[in-house]
CSV table of C-alpha atoms in Angstrom, one decimal:
chain,number,residue,atom,x,y,z
A,26,PRO,CA,0.0,0.0,0.0
A,27,LEU,CA,1.1,3.6,-0.7
A,28,ALA,CA,1.1,4.5,3.0
A,29,VAL,CA,3.5,1.7,3.8
A,30,ARG,CA,5.8,2.6,0.9
A,31,ILE,CA,5.8,6.2,2.2
A,32,ALA,CA,6.5,5.1,5.8
A,33,VAL,CA,9.4,3.0,4.7
A,34,ARG,CA,11.0,5.6,2.3
A,35,LEU,CA,10.4,8.8,4.2
A,36,PRO,CA,12.9,8.2,7.1
A,37,LEU,CA,15.7,7.5,4.6
A,38,ARG,CA,15.0,10.1,2.0
A,39,ALA,CA,13.3,13.0,3.9
A,40,SER,CA,13.7,12.5,7.6
A,41,TRP,CA,13.6,16.2,8.1
A,42,LEU,CA,9.8,16.0,7.4
A,43,LEU,CA,9.4,13.8,10.5
A,44,GLN,CA,11.1,16.3,12.9
A,45,ASN,CA,8.2,18.5,13.7
A,46,PRO,CA,5.6,15.7,14.1
A,47,ALA,CA,8.1,13.7,16.2
A,48,ALA,CA,8.7,16.8,18.5
A,49,LEU,CA,4.9,17.2,19.0
A,50,GLN,CA,4.6,13.5,19.7
A,51,ALA,CA,7.4,13.7,22.2
A,52,LYS,CA,5.7,16.6,24.0
A,53,ALA,CA,2.4,14.7,24.1
A,54,VAL,CA,4.0,11.5,25.4
A,55,SER,CA,6.1,13.3,28.0
A,56,SER,CA,3.1,15.4,29.3
A,57,ASN,CA,1.1,12.3,30.2
A,58,ILE,CA,3.3,9.2,30.3
A,59,GLU,CA,0.6,7.1,32.0
A,60,ARG,CA,-1.9,7.8,29.2
A,61,THR,CA,0.7,6.8,26.7
A,62,GLY,CA,1.5,3.6,28.6
A,63,ASN,CA,-2.3,2.8,28.7
A,64,GLN,CA,-2.7,3.4,25.0
A,65,PHE,CA,0.2,1.1,24.2
A,66,ALA,CA,-1.1,-1.6,26.6
A,67,ASP,CA,-4.6,-1.3,25.1
A,68,SER,CA,-3.1,-2.2,21.7
A,69,LEU,CA,-1.7,-5.5,22.9
A,70,PRO,CA,-3.3,-8.9,23.1
A,71,PRO,CA,-5.3,-9.7,26.3
A,72,ARG,CA,-2.4,-11.8,27.8
A,73,GLU,CA,0.0,-9.0,27.5
A,74,GLN,CA,-2.5,-6.4,28.8
A,75,ALA,CA,-2.7,-8.6,31.9
A,76,LEU,CA,1.1,-8.7,32.1
A,77,LEU,CA,1.2,-4.9,32.1
A,78,ARG,CA,-1.2,-4.8,35.1
A,79,GLN,CA,1.7,-6.1,37.2
A,80,ALA,CA,3.9,-3.4,38.7
A,81,ALA,CA,7.4,-4.5,37.5
A,82,PRO,CA,6.5,-5.0,33.8
A,83,ARG,CA,4.5,-1.8,33.8
A,84,ASP,CA,7.4,0.1,35.3
A,85,VAL,CA,9.7,-1.2,32.6
A,86,LEU,CA,7.3,-0.1,29.9
A,87,ILE,CA,7.0,3.4,31.4
A,88,GLU,CA,10.8,3.8,31.7
A,89,THR,CA,11.2,2.5,28.2
A,90,ILE,CA,8.8,5.0,26.8
A,91,GLN,CA,10.3,7.9,28.8
A,92,GLU,CA,13.8,6.9,27.6
A,93,ALA,CA,12.7,6.8,24.0
A,94,TYR,CA,11.5,10.4,24.2
A,95,ARG,CA,14.0,11.7,26.7
A,96,GLN,CA,15.8,13.8,24.0
A,97,GLY,CA,12.5,14.8,22.3
A,98,GLY,CA,11.6,13.4,18.9
A,99,GLU,CA,15.1,12.7,17.7
A,100,GLY,CA,15.2,9.1,19.1
A,101,PRO,CA,12.0,7.9,17.3
A,102,VAL,CA,13.1,9.6,14.0
A,103,GLU,CA,16.5,7.8,14.2
A,104,ASP,CA,14.7,4.5,15.0
A,105,SER,CA,12.7,5.0,11.9
A,106,ARG,CA,15.9,5.5,9.8
A,107,VAL,CA,17.5,2.4,11.4
A,108,TYR,CA,14.4,0.2,10.8
A,109,THR,CA,14.1,1.1,7.2
A,110,ALA,CA,17.8,1.3,6.2
A,111,PRO,CA,19.6,-1.6,4.4
A,112,TRP,CA,21.2,-3.9,7.0
A,113,GLY,CA,24.5,-4.2,5.2
A,114,PHE,CA,24.3,-8.0,5.0
A,115,SER,CA,21.8,-10.5,3.8
A,116,PRO,CA,20.0,-12.8,6.3
A,117,ARG,CA,21.0,-15.6,3.9
A,118,ASP,CA,24.6,-15.0,5.1
A,119,ILE,CA,23.8,-15.9,8.7
A,120,ASN,CA,25.4,-19.3,9.4
A,121,VAL,CA,24.9,-19.8,13.1
A,122,PRO,CA,22.0,-21.7,14.8
A,123,THR,CA,19.1,-19.3,14.7
A,124,THR,CA,15.7,-19.4,16.2
A,125,VAL,CA,13.2,-16.7,15.3
A,126,TRP,CA,10.7,-16.2,18.2
A,127,GLN,CA,7.5,-14.5,16.8
A,128,GLY,CA,4.3,-13.6,18.5
A,129,GLU,CA,1.5,-14.2,16.1
A,130,LEU,CA,-0.5,-11.2,17.5
A,131,ASP,CA,2.4,-8.8,17.3
A,132,LYS,CA,1.4,-5.5,15.5
A,133,THR,CA,4.8,-3.9,15.9
A,134,ALA,CA,7.2,-6.6,14.7
A,135,VAL,CA,4.7,-8.2,12.4
A,136,PRO,CA,4.6,-12.0,12.0
A,137,GLN,CA,5.3,-11.7,8.3
A,138,MET,CA,8.8,-10.4,9.1
A,139,GLY,CA,9.4,-13.3,11.5
A,140,ARG,CA,8.3,-15.8,8.8
A,141,TYR,CA,10.5,-14.0,6.2
A,142,LEU,CA,13.6,-14.2,8.5
A,143,ALA,CA,13.0,-17.8,9.3
A,144,LYS,CA,12.6,-18.7,5.7
A,145,THR,CA,15.6,-16.6,4.6
A,146,ILE,CA,18.2,-17.5,7.3
A,147,PRO,CA,19.7,-20.9,6.4
A,148,ASN,CA,18.5,-23.7,8.8
A,149,ALA,CA,16.6,-21.2,11.0
A,150,GLU,CA,13.8,-22.5,13.2
A,151,LEU,CA,10.6,-20.5,13.6
A,152,ARG,CA,8.9,-20.5,16.9
A,153,LEU,CA,5.4,-19.1,16.5
A,154,LEU,CA,3.7,-18.0,19.7
A,155,PRO,CA,0.0,-18.0,19.0
A,156,GLU,CA,-1.2,-16.0,22.0
A,157,ALA,CA,1.8,-13.6,22.1
A,158,GLY,CA,2.3,-10.1,20.8
A,159,HIS,CA,5.2,-7.7,21.1
A,160,LEU,CA,6.0,-8.5,24.7
A,161,ALA,CA,6.6,-12.3,24.2
A,162,LEU,CA,10.1,-11.9,25.6
A,163,TYR,CA,8.8,-10.9,29.0
A,164,GLU,CA,6.7,-14.1,29.4
A,165,ARG,CA,9.1,-16.4,27.5
A,166,TRP,CA,12.6,-15.2,28.5
A,167,GLY,CA,13.4,-18.3,30.5
A,168,GLU,CA,12.3,-20.6,27.6
A,169,ILE,CA,14.3,-18.5,25.1
A,170,ILE,CA,17.5,-18.5,27.3
A,171,THR,CA,17.2,-22.2,27.8
A,172,ALA,CA,16.8,-22.8,24.1
A,173,VAL,CA,19.9,-20.6,23.3
A,174,ALA,CA,21.9,-22.4,26.0
A,175,GLN,CA,20.9,-25.8,24.6
A,176,LYS,CA,22.1,-24.8,21.1
A,177,TRP,CA,25.2,-23.0,22.2
A,178,PRO,CA,27.2,-26.0,23.6
A,179,ALA,CA,26.8,-27.9,20.3
A,180,GLN,CA,28.0,-24.9,18.3
A,181,SER,CA,30.9,-24.3,20.8
A,182,GLU,CA,32.0,-27.9,20.7
A,183,ALA,CA,32.0,-28.0,16.9
A,184,ARG,CA,34.1,-24.8,16.8
A,185,HIS,CA,36.7,-26.3,19.3
A,186,SER,CA,37.0,-29.5,17.4
A,187,GLN,CA,37.9,-27.6,14.2
A,188,VAL,CA,40.7,-25.7,15.9
């Protein structure tokens, strides 16, 4: 769609057009951080909304939003440039054990991107999380770390045997 093409190209070709809207957004966010946190939480799947009703995850969310806008709108504009810029390598060049963890209800890092990466990275494994959205890491971090640790020894041993 045209709106998506504009959103992808604008940060790279005319990021100066984003400065004023980003500055206004930063003021709005900073003036009522609780409202912003609530709006973000409301956009999440029910499971993640429940997670953000707990104090610790809620505090992390608020601190993250505050830090994103601490210097005004510059951070989000730079994020937009980074998200849309070429990576400097192809995912096809990744040659280490890779698992892509993807919440199927994620509206920020959309499932299509996770599927693309898992399909493009050689021998990648895709772990779809049906009830998860953008905050899957908070609920699944133990499982993710365990999976990484299980793959790492095999990779490490293979490297040592080649030396």
